[in-house]
Tab-separated table of C-alpha atoms in Angstrom:
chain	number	residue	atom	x	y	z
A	1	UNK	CA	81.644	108.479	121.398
A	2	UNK	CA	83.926	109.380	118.800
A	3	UNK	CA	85.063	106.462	116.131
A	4	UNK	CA	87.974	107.263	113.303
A	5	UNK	CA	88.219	105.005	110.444
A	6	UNK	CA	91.932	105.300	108.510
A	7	UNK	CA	91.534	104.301	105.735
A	8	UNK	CA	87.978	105.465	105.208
A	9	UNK	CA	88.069	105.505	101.759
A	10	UNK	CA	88.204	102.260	100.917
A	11	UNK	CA	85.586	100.198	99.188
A	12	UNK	CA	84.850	98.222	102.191
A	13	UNK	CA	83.791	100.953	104.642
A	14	UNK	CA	79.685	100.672	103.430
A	15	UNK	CA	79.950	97.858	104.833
A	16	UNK	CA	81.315	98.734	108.355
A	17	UNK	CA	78.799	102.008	108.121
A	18	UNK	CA	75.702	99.693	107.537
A	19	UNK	CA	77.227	97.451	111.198
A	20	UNK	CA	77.279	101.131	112.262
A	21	UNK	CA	74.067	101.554	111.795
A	22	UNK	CA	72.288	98.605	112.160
A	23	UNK	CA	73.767	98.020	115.994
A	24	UNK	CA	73.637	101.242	116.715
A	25	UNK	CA	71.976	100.459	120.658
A	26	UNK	CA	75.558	98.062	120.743
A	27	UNK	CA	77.710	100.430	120.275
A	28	UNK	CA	76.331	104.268	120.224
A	29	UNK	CA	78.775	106.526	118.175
A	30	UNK	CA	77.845	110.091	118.266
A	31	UNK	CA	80.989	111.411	115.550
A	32	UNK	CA	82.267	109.509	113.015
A	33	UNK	CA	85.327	110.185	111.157
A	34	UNK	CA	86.404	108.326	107.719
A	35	UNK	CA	90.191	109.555	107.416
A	36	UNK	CA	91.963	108.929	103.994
A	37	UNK	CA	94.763	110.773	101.582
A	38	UNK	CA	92.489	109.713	98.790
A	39	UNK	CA	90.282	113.290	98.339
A	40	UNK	CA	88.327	111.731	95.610
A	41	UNK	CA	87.323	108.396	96.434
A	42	UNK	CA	86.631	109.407	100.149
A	43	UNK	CA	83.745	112.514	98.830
A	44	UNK	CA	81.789	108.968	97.364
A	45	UNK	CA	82.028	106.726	100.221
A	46	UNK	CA	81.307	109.730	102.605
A	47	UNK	CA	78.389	110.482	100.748
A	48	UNK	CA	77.075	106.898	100.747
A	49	UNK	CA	77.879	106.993	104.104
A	50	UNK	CA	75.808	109.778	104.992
A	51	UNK	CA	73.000	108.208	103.173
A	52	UNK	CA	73.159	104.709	104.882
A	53	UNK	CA	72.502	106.274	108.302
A	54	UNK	CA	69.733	108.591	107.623
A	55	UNK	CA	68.052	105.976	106.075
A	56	UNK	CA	68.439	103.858	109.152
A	57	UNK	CA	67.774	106.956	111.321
A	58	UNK	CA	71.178	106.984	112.978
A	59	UNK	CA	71.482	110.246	114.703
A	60	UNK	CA	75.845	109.965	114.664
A	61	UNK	CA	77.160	112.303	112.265
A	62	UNK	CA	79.840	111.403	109.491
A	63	UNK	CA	82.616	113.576	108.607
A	64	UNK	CA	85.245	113.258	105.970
A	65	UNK	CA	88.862	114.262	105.787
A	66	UNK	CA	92.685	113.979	104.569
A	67	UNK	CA	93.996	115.118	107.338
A	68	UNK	CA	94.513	112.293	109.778
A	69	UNK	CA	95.866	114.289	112.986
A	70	UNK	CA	92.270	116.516	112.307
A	71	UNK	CA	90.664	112.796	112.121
A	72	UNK	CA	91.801	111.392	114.950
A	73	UNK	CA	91.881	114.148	117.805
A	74	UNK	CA	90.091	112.661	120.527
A	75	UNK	CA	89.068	109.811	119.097
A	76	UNK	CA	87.961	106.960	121.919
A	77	UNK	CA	88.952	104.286	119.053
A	78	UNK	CA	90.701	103.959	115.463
A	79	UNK	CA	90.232	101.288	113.060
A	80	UNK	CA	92.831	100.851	110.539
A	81	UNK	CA	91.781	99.637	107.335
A	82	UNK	CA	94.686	100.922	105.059
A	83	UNK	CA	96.477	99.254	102.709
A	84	UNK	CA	99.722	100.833	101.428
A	85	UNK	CA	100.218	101.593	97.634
A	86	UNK	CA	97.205	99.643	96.794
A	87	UNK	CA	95.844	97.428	94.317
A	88	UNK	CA	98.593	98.075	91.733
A	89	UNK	CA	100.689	97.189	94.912
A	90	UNK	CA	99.011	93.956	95.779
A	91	UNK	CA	98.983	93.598	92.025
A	92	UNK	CA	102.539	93.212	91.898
A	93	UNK	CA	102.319	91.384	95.214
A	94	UNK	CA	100.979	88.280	93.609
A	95	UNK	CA	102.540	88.507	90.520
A	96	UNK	CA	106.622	88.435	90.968
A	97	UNK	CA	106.415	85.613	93.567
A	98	UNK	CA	104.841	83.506	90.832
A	99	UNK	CA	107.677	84.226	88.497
A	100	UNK	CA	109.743	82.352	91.125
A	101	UNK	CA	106.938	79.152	91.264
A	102	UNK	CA	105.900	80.589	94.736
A	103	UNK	CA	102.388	81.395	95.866
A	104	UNK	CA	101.716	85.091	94.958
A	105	UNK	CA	99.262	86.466	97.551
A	106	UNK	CA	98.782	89.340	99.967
A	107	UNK	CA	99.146	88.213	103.026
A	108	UNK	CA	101.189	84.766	102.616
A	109	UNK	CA	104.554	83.732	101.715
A	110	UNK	CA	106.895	86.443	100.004
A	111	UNK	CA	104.203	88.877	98.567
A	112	UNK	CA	102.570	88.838	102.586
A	113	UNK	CA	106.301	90.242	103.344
A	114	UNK	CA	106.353	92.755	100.591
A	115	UNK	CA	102.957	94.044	102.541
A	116	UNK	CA	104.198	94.138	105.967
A	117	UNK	CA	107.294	95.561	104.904
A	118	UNK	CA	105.130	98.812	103.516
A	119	UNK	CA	102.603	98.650	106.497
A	120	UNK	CA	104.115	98.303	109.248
A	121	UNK	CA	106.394	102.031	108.922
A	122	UNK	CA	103.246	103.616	108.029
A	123	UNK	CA	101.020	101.945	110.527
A	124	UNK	CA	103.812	103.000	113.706
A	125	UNK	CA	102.938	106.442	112.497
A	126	UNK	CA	99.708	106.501	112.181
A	127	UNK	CA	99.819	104.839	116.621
A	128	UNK	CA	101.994	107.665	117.266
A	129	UNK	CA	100.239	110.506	116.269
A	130	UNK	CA	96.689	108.904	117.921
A	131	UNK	CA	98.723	108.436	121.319
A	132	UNK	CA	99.554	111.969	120.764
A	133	UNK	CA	95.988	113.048	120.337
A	134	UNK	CA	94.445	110.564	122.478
A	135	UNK	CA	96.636	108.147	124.597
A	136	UNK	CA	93.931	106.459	125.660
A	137	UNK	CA	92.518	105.608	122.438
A	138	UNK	CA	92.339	102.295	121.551
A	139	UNK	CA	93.726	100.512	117.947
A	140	UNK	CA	91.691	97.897	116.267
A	141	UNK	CA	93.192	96.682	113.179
A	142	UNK	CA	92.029	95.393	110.283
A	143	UNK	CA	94.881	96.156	108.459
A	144	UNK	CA	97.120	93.064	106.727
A	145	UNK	CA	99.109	91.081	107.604
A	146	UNK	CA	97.160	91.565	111.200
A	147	UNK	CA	99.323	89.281	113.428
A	148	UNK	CA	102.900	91.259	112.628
A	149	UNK	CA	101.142	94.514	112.559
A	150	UNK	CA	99.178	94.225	115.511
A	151	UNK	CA	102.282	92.911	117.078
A	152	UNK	CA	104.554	96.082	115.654
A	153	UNK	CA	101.924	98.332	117.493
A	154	UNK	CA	102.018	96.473	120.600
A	155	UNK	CA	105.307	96.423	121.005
A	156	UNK	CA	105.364	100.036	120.409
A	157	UNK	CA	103.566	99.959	123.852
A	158	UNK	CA	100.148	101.214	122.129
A	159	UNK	CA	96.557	99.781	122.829
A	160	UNK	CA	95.799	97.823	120.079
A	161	UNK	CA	93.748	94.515	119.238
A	162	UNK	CA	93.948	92.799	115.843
A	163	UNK	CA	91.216	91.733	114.399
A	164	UNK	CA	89.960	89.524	111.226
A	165	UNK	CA	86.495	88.105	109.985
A	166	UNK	CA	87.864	84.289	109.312
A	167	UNK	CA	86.922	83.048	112.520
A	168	UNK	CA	83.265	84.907	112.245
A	169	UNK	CA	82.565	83.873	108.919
A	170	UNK	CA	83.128	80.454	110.409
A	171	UNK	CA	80.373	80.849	113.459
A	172	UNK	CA	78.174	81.992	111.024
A	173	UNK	CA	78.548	79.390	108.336
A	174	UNK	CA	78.915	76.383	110.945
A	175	UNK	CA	75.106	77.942	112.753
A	176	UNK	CA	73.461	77.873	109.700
A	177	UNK	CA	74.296	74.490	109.258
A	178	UNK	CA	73.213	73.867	112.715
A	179	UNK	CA	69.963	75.947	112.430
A	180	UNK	CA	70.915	77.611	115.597
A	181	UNK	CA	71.888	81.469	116.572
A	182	UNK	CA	75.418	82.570	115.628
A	183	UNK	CA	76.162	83.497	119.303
A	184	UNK	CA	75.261	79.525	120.335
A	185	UNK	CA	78.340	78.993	118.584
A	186	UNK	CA	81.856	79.131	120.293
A	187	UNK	CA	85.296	77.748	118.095
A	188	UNK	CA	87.907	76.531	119.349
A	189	UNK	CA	89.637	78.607	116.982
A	190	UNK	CA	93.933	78.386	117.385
A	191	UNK	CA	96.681	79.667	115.399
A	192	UNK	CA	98.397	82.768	113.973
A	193	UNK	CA	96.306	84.883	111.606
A	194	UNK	CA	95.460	83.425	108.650
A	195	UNK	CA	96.752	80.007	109.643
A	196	UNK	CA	94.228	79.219	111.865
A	197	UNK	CA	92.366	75.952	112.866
A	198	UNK	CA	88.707	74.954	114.593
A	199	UNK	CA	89.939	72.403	116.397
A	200	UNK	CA	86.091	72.445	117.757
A	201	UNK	CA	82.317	74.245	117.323
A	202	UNK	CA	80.912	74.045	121.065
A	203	UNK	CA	76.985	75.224	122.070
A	204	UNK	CA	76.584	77.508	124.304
A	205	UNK	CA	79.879	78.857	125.221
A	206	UNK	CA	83.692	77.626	126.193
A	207	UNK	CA	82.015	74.102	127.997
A	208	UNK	CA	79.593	73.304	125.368
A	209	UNK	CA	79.229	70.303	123.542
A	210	UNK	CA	81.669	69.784	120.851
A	211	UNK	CA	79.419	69.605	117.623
A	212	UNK	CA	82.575	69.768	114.888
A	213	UNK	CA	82.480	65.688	114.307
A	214	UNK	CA	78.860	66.256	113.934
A	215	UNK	CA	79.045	69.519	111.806
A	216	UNK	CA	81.733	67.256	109.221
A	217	UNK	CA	79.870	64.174	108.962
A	218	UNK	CA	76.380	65.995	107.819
A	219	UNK	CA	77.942	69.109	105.996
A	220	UNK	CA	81.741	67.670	105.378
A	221	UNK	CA	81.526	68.252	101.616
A	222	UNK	CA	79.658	71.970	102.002
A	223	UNK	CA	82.253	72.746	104.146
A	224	UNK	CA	85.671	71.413	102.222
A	225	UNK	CA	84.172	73.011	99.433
A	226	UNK	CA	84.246	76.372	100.806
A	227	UNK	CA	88.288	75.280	101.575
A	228	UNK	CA	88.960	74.317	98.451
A	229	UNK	CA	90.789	71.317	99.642
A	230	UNK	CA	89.306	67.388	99.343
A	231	UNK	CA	86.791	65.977	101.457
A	232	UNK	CA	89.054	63.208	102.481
A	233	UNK	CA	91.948	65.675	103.545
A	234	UNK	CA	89.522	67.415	106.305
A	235	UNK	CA	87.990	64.216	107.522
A	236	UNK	CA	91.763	63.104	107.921
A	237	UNK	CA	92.718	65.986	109.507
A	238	UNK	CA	89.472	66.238	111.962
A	239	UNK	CA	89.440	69.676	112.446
A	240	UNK	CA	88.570	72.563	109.800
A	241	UNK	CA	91.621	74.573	108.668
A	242	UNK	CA	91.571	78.119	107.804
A	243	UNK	CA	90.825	78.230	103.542
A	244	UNK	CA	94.817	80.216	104.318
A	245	UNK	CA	96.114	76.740	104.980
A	246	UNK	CA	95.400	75.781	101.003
A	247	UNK	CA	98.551	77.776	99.858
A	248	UNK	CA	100.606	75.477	102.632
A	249	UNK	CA	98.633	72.111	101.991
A	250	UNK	CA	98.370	72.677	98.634
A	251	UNK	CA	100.856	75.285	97.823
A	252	UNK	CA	101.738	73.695	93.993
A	253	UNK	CA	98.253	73.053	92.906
A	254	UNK	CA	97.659	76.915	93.616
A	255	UNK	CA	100.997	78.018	91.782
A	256	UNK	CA	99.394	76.287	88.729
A	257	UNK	CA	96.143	77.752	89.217
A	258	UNK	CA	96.777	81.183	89.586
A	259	UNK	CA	98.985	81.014	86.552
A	260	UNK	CA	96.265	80.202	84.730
A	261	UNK	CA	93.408	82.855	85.450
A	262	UNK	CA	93.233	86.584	86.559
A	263	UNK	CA	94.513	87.760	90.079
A	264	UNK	CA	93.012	88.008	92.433
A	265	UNK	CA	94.179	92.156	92.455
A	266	UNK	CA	92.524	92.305	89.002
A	267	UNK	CA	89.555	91.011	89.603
A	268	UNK	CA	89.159	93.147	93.236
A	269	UNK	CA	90.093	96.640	91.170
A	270	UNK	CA	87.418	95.976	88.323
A	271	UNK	CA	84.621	95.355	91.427
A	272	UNK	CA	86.366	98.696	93.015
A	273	UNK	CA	86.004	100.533	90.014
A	274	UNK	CA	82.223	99.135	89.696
A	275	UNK	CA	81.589	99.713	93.410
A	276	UNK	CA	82.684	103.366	93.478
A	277	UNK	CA	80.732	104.233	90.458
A	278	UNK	CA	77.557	102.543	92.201
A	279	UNK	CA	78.674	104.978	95.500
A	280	UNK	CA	78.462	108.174	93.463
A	281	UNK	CA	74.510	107.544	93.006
A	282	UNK	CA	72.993	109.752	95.269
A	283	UNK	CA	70.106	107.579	95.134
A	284	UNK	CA	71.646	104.678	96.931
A	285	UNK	CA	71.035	104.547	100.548
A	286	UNK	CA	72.348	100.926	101.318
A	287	UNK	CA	75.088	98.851	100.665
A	288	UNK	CA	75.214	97.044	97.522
A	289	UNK	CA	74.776	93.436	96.896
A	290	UNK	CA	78.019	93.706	94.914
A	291	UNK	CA	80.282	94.445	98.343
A	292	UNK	CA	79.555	90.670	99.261
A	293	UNK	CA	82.070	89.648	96.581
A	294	UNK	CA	84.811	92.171	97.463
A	295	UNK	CA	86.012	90.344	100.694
A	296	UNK	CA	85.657	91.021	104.246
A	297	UNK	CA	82.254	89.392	105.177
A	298	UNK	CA	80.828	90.283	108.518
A	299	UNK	CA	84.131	92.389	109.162
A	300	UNK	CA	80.929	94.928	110.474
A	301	UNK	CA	79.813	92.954	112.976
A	302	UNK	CA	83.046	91.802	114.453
A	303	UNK	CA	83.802	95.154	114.440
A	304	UNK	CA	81.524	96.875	116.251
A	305	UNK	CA	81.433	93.791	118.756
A	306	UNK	CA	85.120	94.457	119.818
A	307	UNK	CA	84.846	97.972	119.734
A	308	UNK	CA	81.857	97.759	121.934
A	309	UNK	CA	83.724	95.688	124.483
A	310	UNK	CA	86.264	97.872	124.528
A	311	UNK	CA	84.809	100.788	125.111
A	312	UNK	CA	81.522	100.465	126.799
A	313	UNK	CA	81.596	96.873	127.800
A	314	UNK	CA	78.745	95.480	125.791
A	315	UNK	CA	78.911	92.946	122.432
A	316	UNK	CA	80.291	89.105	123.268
A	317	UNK	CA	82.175	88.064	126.495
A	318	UNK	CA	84.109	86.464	123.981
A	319	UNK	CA	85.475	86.888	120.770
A	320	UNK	CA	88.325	85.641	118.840
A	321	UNK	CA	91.065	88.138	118.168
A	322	UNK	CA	94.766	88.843	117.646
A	323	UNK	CA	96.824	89.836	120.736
A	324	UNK	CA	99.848	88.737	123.013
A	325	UNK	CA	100.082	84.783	123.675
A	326	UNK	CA	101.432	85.458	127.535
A	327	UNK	CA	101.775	81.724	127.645
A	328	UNK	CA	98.590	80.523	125.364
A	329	UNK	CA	100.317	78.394	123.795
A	330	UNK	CA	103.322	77.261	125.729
A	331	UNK	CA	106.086	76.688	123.051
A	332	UNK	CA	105.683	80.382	121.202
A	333	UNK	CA	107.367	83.499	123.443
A	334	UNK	CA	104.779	85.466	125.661
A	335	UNK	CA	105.266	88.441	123.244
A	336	UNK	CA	103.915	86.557	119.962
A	337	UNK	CA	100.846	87.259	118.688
A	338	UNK	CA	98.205	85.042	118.169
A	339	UNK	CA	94.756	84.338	116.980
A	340	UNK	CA	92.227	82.605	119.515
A	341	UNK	CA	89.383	83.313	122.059
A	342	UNK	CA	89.701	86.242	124.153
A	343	UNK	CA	87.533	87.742	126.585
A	344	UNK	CA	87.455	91.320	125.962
A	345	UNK	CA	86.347	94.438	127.948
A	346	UNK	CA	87.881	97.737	129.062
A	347	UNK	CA	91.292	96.656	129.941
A	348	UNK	CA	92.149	94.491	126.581
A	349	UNK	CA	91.821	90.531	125.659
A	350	UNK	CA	93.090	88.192	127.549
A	351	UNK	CA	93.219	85.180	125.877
A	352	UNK	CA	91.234	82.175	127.290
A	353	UNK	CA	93.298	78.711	127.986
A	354	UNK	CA	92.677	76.219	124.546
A	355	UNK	CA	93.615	72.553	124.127
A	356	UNK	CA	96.888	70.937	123.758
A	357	UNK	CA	98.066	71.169	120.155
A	358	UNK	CA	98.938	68.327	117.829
A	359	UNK	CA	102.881	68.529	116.887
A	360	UNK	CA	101.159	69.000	112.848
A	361	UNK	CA	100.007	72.120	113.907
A	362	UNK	CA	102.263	73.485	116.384
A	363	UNK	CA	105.143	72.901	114.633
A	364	UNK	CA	103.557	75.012	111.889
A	365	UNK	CA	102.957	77.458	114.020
A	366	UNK	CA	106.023	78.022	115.503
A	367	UNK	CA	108.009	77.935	112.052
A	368	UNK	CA	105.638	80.629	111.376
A	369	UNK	CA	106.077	82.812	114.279
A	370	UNK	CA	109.714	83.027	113.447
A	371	UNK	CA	109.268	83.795	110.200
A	372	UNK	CA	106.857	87.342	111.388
A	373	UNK	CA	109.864	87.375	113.869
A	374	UNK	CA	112.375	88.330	111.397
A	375	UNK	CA	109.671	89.576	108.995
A	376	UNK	CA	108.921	92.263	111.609
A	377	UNK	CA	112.636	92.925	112.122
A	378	UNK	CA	113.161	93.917	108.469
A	379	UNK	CA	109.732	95.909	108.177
A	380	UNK	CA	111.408	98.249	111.393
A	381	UNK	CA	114.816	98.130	110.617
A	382	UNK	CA	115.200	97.871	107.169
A	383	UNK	CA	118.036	95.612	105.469
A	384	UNK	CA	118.660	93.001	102.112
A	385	UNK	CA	119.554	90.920	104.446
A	386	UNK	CA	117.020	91.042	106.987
A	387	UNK	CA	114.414	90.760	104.067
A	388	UNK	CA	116.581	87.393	103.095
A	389	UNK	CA	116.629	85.760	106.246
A	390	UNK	CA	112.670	86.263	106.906
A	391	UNK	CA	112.260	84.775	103.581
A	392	UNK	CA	114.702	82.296	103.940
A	393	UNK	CA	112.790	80.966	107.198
A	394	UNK	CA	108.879	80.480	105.263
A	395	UNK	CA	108.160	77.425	105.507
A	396	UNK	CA	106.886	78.154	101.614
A	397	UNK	CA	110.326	79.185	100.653
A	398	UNK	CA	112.993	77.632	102.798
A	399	UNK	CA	116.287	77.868	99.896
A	400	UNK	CA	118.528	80.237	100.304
A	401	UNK	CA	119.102	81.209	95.626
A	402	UNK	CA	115.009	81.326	95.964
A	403	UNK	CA	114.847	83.653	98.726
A	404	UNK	CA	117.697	85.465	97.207
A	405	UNK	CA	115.980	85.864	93.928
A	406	UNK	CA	112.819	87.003	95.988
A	407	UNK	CA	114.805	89.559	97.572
A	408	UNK	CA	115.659	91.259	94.908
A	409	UNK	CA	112.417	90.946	93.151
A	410	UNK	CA	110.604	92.229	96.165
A	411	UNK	CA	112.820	95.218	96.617
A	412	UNK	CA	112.781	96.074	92.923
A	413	UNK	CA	109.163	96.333	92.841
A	414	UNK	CA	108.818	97.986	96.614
A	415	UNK	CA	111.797	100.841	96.161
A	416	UNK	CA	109.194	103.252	96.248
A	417	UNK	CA	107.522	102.446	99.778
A	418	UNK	CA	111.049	101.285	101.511
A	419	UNK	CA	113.193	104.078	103.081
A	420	UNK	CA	116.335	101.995	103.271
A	421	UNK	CA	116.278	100.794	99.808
């Protein structure tokens, strides 16, 4: 089995190798292929790479390259991990937005649209030139903002799932507080990436006992702690939002804050430059402690569970992931995409039924799907105007001289990654 990473360079790969190798018998790679345009920072991770499965005695063989038709021929899957222009780009990202007392962040609000605008072209290409190679190669991606991109590419007509580690980092927090194995523990997990919900924590599977009223009562302030958002707020609310929902909840209390201390983009480029220096030891055979902090917990093991149901039908019946709604949730269009349970296996996800939403989240929801709706139709067609009206319709922006000003802040710092501008 042949596995192509795009975007192979990146800091986070270690920790997708060590998944690699530590579940091998789950999902048994014989080639692996870390793509990126990045020469330099790709010969350290490659190397590391290397390292990290001999030491584990993984007989799959790593190669590196820049050339991503080389990297993908006959590939059985891809994982996209890329992220276009950058930190400096996700630098700017959450800076300008805050010059406009909106939420600067990567995936959220206006600096989430700058992002999509730059993936989403580049992303297309990428599909197209693995259908040409392999058209029955399947997509996962990793790659922000997940829900439009995954969308873009199935749209396209290419087979792709999206996938994100908020809904596994929950399993694995909520069975440690239940002293139980993480695969006891099924969420009833509902939303759009990054605004998600766990409406419920159930042993055992889709019928289990509902242990969420339990899991807040005993661990409530362990658990709004990790949100960032008041005890009393989650017990109100009864369910645990994604730690995404503090820029809507809270959205002015996190203006002021990240005025007031180093991004985010800063602090993630200083722990890059750290990490790749750490990389270029050829003494170090594992992953280092210091990758916890970059992001992207457990991404390895959700990972190589969906590509392993994919392709050779093993890992969970279930998982959560991003794909079409086909009538999930009854008030967004079948061709939305959205983030809940899925069974997966050699034919796609198929997402299973979940429980009627409250109008407080639904209506969120939806606002939010049309926003990726027209934020989608700007990132393929291009257009001021189309960039307006997606920002006009955020439910963090919503005025027309604010999402004018954002326009033109957002194409003044993206000229360089936007054909039409």
């Amino acid at each position: 089995m042949k596995l192509a990473v795009v975007g192979g360079g990146s800091t986070y790969t270690p920790e997708l190798i060590d998944g690699f190798a530590r579940l091998r018998d789950t999902l048994p790679i014989s080639e692996l292929v870390l793509v990126d345009p990045a020469a330099d920072r790709l010969d350290l991770v490659g190397g590391l790479a290397r390292r990290i499965f001999a030491k584990q005695g993984h007989p799959g063989t790593i190669t590196t390259t820049s050339d991503l038709d080389a990297g993908v021929a006959d590939a059985d899957a891809v994982l996209l991990q890329l992220r276009v222009g950058g930190q400096a780009a996700r630098l700017q990202d959450e800076t300008w937005p805050l010059e406009c007392g909106c939420v600067g962040q990567e995936t959220t609000g206006a600096g989430g649209l700058a992002k999509a605008l730059r993936t989403v072209p580049v992303v297309l290409d990428i599909a197209e030139r693995v259908r040409r190679s392999n058209p029955n190669a399947w997509i996962i991606d990793f790659t922000n903002p997940v829900g439009i991109v995954t969308r873009a590419l199935l749209q396209a007509g290419h087979k792709a799932v999206g996938l994100c580690n908020v809904a596994i980092g929950f399993q694995r927090k909520f069975a440690a507080q239940l002293d139980v194995a993480p695969s006891e523990v099924f969420l009833d997990h509902v939303g759009l990436n990054h605004l998600t919900w766990e409406l419920g924590a159930r042993l055992g599977g889709p019928e289990g006992k509902d242990v969420l009223p339990q899991l807040l009562a005993e661990h409530g302030d362990a658990i709004s702690h990790d949100l960032h958002l008041p005890r009393s707020v989650v017990d109100r609310l009864g369910v645990v939002p994604s730690y995404y929902l503090r820029y809507f909840y809270a959205h002015d209390e996190v203006v002021r804050e990240l005025g007031t201390k180093p991004s985010r983009a800063a602090e993630v480029a200083e722990m890059e430059r750290q990490l790749l220096k750490m990389y270029g030891d050829p003494t170090l055979d594992e992953k280092p402690e210091l990758l916890a902090q970059r992001g992207g917990a457990f991404y390895s093991e959700a990972a190589v569970d969906l590509a392993s149901s994919l392709l050779v039908g093993g890992g969970s019946r279930y998982q959560v992931v991003n794909t079409y709604n086909n009538g999930t949730l009854p008030f967004l269009p079948d061709d939305a995409v959205i983030e809940v349970q899925a069974t997966v296996d050699g034919t796609g996800a198929t997402p299973l039924a979940v429980p009627a939403l409250d109008p407080l989240y639904s209506g969120l929801i939806a606002n939010v799907t049309a926003y990726e709706d027209l934020a989608l139709d700007a990132a393929l067609r291009g257009g001021r105007d189309r960039v307006f009206k997606a920002l006009l319709s955020h439910p963090l922006i919503g005025q027309y001289a604010l999402a004018d000003d954002l326009t033109d802040r957002l194409v003044a710092h993206n000229r360089e990654h936007l054909a039409w501008a």
